[in-house]
N, CA, C and O atoms as CSV, one atom per row, in Angstrom:
chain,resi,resn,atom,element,x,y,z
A,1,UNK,N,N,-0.890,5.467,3.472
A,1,UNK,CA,C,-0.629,6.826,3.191
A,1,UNK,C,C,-1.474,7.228,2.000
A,1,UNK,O,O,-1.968,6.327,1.322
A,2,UNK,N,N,-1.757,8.911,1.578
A,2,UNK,CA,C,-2.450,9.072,0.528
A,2,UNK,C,C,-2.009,10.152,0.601
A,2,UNK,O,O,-1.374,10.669,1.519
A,3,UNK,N,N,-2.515,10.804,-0.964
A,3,UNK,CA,C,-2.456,12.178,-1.617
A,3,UNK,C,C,-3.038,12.769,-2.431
A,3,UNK,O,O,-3.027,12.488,-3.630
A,4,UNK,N,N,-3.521,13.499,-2.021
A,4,UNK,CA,C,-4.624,14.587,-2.813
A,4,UNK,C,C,-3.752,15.568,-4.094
A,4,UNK,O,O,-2.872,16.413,-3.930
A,5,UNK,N,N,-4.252,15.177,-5.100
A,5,UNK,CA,C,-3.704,15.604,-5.852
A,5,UNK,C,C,-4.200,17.072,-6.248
A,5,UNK,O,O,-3.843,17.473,-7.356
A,6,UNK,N,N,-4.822,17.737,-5.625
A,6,UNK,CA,C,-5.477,19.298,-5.810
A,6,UNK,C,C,-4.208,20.075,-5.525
A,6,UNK,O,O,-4.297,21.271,-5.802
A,7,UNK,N,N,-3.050,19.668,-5.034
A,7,UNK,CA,C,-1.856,20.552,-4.903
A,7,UNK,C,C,-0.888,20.657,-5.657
A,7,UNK,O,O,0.233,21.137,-5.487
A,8,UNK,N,N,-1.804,19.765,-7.254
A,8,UNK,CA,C,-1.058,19.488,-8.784
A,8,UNK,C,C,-1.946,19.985,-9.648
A,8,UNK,O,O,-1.618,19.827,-10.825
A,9,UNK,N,N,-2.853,20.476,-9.482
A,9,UNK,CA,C,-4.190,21.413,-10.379
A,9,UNK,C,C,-4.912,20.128,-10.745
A,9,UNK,O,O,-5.254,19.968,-11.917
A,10,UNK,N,N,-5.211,19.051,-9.685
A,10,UNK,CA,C,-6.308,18.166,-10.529
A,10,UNK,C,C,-6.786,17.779,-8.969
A,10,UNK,O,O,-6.388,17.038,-8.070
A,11,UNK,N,N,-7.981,18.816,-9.210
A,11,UNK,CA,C,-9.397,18.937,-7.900
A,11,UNK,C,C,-9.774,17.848,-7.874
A,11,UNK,O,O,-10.272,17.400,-8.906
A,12,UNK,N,N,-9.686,17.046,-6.746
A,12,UNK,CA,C,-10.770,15.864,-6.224
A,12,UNK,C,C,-10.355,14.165,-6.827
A,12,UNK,O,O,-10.988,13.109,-6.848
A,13,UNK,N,N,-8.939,14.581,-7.282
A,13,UNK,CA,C,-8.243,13.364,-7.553
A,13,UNK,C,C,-7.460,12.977,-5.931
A,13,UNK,O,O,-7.117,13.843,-5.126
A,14,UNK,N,N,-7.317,11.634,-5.751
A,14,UNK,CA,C,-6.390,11.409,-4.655
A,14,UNK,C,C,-6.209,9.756,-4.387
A,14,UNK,O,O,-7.192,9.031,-4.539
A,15,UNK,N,N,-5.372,9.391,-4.126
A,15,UNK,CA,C,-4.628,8.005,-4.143
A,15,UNK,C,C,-4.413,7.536,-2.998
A,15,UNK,O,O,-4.086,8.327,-2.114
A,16,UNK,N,N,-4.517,6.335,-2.744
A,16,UNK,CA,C,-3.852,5.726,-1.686
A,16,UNK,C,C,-3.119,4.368,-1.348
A,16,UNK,O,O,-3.484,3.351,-1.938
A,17,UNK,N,N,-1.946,4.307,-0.281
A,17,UNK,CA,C,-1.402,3.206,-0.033
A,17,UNK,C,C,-1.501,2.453,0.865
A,17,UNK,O,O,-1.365,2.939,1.988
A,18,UNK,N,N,-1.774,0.974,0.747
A,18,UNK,CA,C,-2.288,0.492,2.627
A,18,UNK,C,C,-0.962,-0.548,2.630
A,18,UNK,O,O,-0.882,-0.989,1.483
A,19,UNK,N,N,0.020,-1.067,3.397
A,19,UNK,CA,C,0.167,-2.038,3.723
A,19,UNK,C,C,0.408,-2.171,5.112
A,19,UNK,O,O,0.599,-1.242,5.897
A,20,UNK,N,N,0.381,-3.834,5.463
A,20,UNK,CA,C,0.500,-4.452,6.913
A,20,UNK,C,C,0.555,-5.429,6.929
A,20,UNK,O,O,0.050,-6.124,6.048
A,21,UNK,N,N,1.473,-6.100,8.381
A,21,UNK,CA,C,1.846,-7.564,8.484
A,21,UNK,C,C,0.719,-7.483,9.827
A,21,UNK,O,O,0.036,-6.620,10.377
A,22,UNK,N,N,1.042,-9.198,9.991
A,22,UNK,CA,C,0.935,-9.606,11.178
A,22,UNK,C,C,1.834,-11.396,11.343
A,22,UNK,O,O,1.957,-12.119,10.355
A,23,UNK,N,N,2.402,-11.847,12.883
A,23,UNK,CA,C,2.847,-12.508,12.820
A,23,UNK,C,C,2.799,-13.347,14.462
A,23,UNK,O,O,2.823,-13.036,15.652
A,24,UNK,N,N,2.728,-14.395,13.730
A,24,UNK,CA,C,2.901,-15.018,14.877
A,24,UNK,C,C,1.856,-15.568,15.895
A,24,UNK,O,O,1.838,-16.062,17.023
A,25,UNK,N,N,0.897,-15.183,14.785
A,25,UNK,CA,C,-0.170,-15.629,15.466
A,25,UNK,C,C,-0.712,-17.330,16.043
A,25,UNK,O,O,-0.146,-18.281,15.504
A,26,UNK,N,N,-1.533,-17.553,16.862
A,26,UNK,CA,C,-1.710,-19.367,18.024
A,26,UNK,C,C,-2.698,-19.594,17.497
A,26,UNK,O,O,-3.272,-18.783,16.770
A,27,UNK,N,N,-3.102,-20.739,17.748
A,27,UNK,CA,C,-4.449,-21.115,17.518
A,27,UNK,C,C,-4.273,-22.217,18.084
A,27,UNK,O,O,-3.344,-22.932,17.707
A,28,UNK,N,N,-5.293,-22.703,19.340
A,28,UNK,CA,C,-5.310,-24.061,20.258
A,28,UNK,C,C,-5.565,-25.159,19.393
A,28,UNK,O,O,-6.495,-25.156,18.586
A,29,UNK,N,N,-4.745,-26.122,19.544
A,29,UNK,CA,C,-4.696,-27.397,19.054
A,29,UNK,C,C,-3.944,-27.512,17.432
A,29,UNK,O,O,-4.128,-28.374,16.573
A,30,UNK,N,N,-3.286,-26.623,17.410
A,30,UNK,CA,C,-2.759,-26.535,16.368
A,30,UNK,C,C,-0.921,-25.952,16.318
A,30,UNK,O,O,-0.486,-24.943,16.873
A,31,UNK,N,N,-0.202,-26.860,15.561
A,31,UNK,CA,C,1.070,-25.949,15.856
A,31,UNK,C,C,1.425,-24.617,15.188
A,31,UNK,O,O,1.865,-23.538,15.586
A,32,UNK,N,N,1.061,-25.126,14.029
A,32,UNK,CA,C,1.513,-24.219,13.007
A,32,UNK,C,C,0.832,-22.580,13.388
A,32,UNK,O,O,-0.278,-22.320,13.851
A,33,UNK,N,N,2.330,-21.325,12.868
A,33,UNK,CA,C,1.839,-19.821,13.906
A,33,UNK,C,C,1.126,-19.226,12.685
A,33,UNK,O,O,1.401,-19.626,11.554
A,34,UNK,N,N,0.337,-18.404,12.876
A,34,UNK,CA,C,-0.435,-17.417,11.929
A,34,UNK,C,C,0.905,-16.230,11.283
A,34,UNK,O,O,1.759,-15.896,12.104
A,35,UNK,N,N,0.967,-15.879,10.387
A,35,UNK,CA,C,1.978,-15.013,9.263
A,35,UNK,C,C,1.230,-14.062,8.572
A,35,UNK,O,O,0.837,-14.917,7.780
A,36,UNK,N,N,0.721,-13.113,8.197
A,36,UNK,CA,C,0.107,-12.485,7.065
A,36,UNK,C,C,0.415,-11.628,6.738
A,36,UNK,O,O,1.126,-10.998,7.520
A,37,UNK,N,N,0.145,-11.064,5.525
A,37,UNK,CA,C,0.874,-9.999,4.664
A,37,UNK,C,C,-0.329,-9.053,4.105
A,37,UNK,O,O,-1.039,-9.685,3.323
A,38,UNK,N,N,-0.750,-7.690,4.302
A,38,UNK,CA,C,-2.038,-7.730,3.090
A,38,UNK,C,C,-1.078,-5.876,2.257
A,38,UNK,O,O,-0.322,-5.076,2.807
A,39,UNK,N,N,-1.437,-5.899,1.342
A,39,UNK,CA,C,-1.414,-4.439,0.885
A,39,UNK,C,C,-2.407,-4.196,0.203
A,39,UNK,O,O,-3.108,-5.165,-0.089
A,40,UNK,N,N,-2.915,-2.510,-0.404
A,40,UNK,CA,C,-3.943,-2.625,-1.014
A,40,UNK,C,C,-3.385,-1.025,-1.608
A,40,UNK,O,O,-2.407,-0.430,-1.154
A,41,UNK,N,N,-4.367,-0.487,-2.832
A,41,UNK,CA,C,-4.312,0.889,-3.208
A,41,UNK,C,C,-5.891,1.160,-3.799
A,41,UNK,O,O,-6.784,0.472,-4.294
A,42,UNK,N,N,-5.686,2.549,-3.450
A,42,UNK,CA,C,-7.031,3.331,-3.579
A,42,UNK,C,C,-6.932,4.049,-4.701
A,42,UNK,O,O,-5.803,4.495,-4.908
A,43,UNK,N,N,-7.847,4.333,-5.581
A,43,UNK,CA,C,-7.718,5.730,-6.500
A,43,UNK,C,C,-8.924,6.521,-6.759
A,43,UNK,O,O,-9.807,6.235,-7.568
A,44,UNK,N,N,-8.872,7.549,-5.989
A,44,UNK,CA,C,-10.514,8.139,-5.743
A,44,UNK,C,C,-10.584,9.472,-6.500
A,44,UNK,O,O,-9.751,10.371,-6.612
A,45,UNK,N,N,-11.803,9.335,-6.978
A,45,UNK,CA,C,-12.121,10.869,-7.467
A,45,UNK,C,C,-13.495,11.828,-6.577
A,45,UNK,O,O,-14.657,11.438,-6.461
A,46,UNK,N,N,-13.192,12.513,-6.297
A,46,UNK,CA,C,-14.368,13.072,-5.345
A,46,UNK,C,C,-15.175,14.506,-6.665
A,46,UNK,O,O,-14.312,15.220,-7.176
A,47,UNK,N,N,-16.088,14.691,-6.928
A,47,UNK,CA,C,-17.007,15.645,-7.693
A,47,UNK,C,C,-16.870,16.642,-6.950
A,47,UNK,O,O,-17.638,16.546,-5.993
A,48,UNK,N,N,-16.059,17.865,-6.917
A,48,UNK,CA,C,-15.381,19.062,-6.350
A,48,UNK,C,C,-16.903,20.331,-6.475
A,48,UNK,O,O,-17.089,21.161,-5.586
A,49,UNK,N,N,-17.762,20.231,-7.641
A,49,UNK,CA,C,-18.309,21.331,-7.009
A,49,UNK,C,C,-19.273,21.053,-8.482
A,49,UNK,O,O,-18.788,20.453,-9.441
A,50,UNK,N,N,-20.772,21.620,-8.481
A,50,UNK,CA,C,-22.041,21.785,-9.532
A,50,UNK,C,C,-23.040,20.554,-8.434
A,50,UNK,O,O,-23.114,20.484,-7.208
A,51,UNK,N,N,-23.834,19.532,-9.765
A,51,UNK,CA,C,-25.085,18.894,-9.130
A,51,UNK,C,C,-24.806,17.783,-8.254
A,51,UNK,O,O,-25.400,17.542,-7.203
A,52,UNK,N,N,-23.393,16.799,-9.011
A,52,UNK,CA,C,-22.942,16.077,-7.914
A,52,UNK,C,C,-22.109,16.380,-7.293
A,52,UNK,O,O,-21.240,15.560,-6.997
A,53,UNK,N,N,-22.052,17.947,-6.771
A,53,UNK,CA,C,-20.666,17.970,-5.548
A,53,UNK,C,C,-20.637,17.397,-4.324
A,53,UNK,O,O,-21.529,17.629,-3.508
A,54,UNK,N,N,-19.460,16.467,-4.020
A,54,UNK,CA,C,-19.563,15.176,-3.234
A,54,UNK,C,C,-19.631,13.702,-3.841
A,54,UNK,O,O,-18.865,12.839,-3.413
A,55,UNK,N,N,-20.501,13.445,-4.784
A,55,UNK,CA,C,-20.168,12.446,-4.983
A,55,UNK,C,C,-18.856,11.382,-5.725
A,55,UNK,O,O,-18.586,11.801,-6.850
A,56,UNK,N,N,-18.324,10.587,-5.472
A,56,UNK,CA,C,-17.315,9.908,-4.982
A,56,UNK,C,C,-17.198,8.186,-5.752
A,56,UNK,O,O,-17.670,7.113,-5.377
A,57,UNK,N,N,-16.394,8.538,-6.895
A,57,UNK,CA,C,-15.860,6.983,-7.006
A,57,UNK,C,C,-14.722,6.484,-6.664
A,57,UNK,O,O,-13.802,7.264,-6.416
A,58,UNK,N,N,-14.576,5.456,-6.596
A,58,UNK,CA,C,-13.620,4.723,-6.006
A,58,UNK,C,C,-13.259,3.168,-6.163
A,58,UNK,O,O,-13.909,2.207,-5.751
A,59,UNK,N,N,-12.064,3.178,-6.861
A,59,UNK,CA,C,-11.594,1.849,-7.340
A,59,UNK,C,C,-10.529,1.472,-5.994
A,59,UNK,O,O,-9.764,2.323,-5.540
A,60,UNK,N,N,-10.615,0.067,-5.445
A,60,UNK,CA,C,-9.809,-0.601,-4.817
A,60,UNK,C,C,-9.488,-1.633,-4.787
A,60,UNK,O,O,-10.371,-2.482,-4.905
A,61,UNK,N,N,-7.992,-2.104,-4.606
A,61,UNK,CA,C,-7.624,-3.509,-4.999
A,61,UNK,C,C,-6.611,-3.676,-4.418
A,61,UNK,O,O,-5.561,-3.076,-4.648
A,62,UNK,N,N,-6.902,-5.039,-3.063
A,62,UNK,CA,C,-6.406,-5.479,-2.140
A,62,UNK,C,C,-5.866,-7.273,-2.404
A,62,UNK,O,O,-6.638,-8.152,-2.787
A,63,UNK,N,N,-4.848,-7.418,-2.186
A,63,UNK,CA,C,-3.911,-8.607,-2.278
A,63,UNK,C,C,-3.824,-9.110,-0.710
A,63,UNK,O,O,-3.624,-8.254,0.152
A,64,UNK,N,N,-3.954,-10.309,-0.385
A,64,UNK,CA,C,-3.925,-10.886,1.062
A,64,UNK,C,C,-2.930,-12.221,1.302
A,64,UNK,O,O,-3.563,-13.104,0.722
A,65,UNK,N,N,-1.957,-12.720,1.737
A,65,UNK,CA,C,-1.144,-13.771,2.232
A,65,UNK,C,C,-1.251,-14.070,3.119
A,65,UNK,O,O,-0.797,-13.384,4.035
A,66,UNK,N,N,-1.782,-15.029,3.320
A,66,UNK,CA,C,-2.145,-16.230,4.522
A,66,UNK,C,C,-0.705,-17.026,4.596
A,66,UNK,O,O,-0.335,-17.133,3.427
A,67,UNK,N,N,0.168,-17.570,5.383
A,67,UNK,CA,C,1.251,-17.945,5.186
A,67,UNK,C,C,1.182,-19.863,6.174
A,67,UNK,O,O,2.029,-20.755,6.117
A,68,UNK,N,N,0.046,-19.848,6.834
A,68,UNK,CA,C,-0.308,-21.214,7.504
A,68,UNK,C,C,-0.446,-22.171,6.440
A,68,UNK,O,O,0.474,-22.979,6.561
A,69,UNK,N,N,-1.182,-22.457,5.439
A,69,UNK,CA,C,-1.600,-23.332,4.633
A,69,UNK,C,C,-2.576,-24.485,4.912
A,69,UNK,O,O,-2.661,-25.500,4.221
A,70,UNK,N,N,-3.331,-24.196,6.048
A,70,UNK,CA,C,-4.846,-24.147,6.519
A,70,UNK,C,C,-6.035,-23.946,5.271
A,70,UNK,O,O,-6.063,-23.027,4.452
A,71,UNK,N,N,-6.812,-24.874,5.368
A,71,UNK,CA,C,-7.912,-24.431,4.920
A,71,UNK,C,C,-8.679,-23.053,5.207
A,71,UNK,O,O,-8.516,-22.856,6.411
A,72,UNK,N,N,-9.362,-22.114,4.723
A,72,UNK,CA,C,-10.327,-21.288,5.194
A,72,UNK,C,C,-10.947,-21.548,6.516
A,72,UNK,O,O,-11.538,-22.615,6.685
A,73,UNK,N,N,-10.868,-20.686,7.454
A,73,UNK,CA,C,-10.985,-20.719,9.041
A,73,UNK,C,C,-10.917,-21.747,9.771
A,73,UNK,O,O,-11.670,-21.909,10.731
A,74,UNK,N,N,-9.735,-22.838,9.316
A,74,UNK,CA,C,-9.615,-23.918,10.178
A,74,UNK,C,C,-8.149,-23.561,11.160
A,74,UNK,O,O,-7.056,-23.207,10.717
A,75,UNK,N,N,-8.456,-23.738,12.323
A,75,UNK,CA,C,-7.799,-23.126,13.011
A,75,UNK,C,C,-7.882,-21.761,13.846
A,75,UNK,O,O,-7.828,-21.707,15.075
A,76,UNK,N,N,-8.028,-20.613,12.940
A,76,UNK,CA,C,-7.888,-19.934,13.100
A,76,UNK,C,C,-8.951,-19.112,12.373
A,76,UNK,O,O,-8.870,-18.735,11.204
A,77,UNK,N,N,-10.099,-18.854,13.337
A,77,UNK,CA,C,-11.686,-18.720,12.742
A,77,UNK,C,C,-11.892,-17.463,11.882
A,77,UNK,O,O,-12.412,-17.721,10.796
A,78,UNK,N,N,-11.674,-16.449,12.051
A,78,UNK,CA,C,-11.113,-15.519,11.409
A,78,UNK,C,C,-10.454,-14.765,10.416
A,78,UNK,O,O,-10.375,-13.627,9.952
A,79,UNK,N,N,-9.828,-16.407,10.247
A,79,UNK,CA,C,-8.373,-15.767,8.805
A,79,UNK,C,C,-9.050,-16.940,7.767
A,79,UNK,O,O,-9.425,-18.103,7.918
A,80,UNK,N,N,-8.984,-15.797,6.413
A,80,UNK,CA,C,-9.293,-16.963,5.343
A,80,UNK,C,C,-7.911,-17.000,4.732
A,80,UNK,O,O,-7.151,-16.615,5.621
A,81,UNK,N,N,-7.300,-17.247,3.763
A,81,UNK,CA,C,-6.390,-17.865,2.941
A,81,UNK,C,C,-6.410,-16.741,1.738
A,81,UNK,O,O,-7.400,-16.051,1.497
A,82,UNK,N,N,-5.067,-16.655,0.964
A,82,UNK,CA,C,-4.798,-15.758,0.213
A,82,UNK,C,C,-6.120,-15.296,-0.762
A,82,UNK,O,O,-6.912,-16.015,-1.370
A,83,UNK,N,N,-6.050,-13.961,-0.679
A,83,UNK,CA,C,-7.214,-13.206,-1.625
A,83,UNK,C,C,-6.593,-12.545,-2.396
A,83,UNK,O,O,-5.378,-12.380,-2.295
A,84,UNK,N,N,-7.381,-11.996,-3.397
A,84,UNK,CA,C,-7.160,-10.560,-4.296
A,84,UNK,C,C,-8.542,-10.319,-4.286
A,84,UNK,O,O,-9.386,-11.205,-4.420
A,85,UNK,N,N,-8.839,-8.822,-4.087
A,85,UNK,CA,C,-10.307,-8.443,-4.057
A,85,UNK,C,C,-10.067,-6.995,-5.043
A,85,UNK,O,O,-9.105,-6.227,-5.020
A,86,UNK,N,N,-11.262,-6.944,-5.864
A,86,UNK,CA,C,-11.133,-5.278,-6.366
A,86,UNK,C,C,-12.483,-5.081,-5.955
A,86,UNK,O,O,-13.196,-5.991,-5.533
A,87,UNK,N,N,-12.870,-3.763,-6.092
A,87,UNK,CA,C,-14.153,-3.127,-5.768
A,87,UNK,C,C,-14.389,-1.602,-6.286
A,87,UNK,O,O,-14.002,-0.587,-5.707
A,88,UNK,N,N,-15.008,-1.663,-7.328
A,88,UNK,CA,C,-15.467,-0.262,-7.509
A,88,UNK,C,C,-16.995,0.470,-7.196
A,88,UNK,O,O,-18.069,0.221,-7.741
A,89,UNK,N,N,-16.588,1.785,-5.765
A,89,UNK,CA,C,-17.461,1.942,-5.225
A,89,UNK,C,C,-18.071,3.395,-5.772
A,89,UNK,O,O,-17.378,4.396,-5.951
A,90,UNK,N,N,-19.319,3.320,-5.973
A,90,UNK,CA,C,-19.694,5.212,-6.128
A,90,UNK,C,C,-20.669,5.611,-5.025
A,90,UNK,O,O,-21.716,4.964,-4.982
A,91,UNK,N,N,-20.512,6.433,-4.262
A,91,UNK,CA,C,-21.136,7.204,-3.701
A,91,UNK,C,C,-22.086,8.740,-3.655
A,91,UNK,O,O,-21.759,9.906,-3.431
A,92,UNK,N,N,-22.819,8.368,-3.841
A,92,UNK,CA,C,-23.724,9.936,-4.013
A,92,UNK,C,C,-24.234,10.151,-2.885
A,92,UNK,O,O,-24.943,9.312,-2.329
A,93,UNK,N,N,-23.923,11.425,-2.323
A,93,UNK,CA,C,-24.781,12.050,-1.283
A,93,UNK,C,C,-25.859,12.820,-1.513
A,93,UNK,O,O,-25.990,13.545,-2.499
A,94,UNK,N,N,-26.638,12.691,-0.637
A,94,UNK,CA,C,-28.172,13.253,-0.720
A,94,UNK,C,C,-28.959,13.757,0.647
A,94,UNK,O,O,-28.805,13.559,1.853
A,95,UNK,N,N,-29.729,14.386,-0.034
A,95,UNK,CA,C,-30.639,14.797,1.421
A,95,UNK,C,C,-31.979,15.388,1.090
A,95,UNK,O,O,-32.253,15.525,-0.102
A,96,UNK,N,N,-32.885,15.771,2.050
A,96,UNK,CA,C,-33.933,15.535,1.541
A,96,UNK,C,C,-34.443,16.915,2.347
A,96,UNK,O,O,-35.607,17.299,2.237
């Protein structure tokens, strides 16, 4: 979920919430089931209007639970093992 905060007098602020499971996941030759947990939040500012209108930062920071206790893609090629990731992204648009 998210929210633009321009409907609080602060243009081009806006937030967000991610979470999701999954469960139960197989993997051949193996017993143990796949479990995972991830959530994450956004906090973006978008440049509402002058030289950079449009451009866009953005801080994010995502938490991940692996619940097998597998090494990194053993088993299950795909899934790595508990993370925390942040990332701060800026975007400028352009054209020519």
């Amino acid at each position: 979920m998210s929210r633009k905060f321009s409907l609080f007098g602060h243009q081009g602020f806006e937030a967000g919430l991610t979470y999701s499971i999954g469960w139960d996941g197989k993997a051949r030759g193996y017993s143990t089931h796949l479990n995972e947990r991830a959530w994450a939040v956004d906090l973006i500012y978008t440049v509402p209007d002058g030289f950079l209108k449009g451009a866009t930062i953005k801080a994010h920071y995502m938490e991940y639970r692996n619940s097998t206790g597998l090494n990194d893609w053993e088993g299950f090629q795909n899934a790595f093992q508990d993370e925390r990731d942040f990332k701060l992204l800026l975007t400028i648009p352009f054209s020519f």
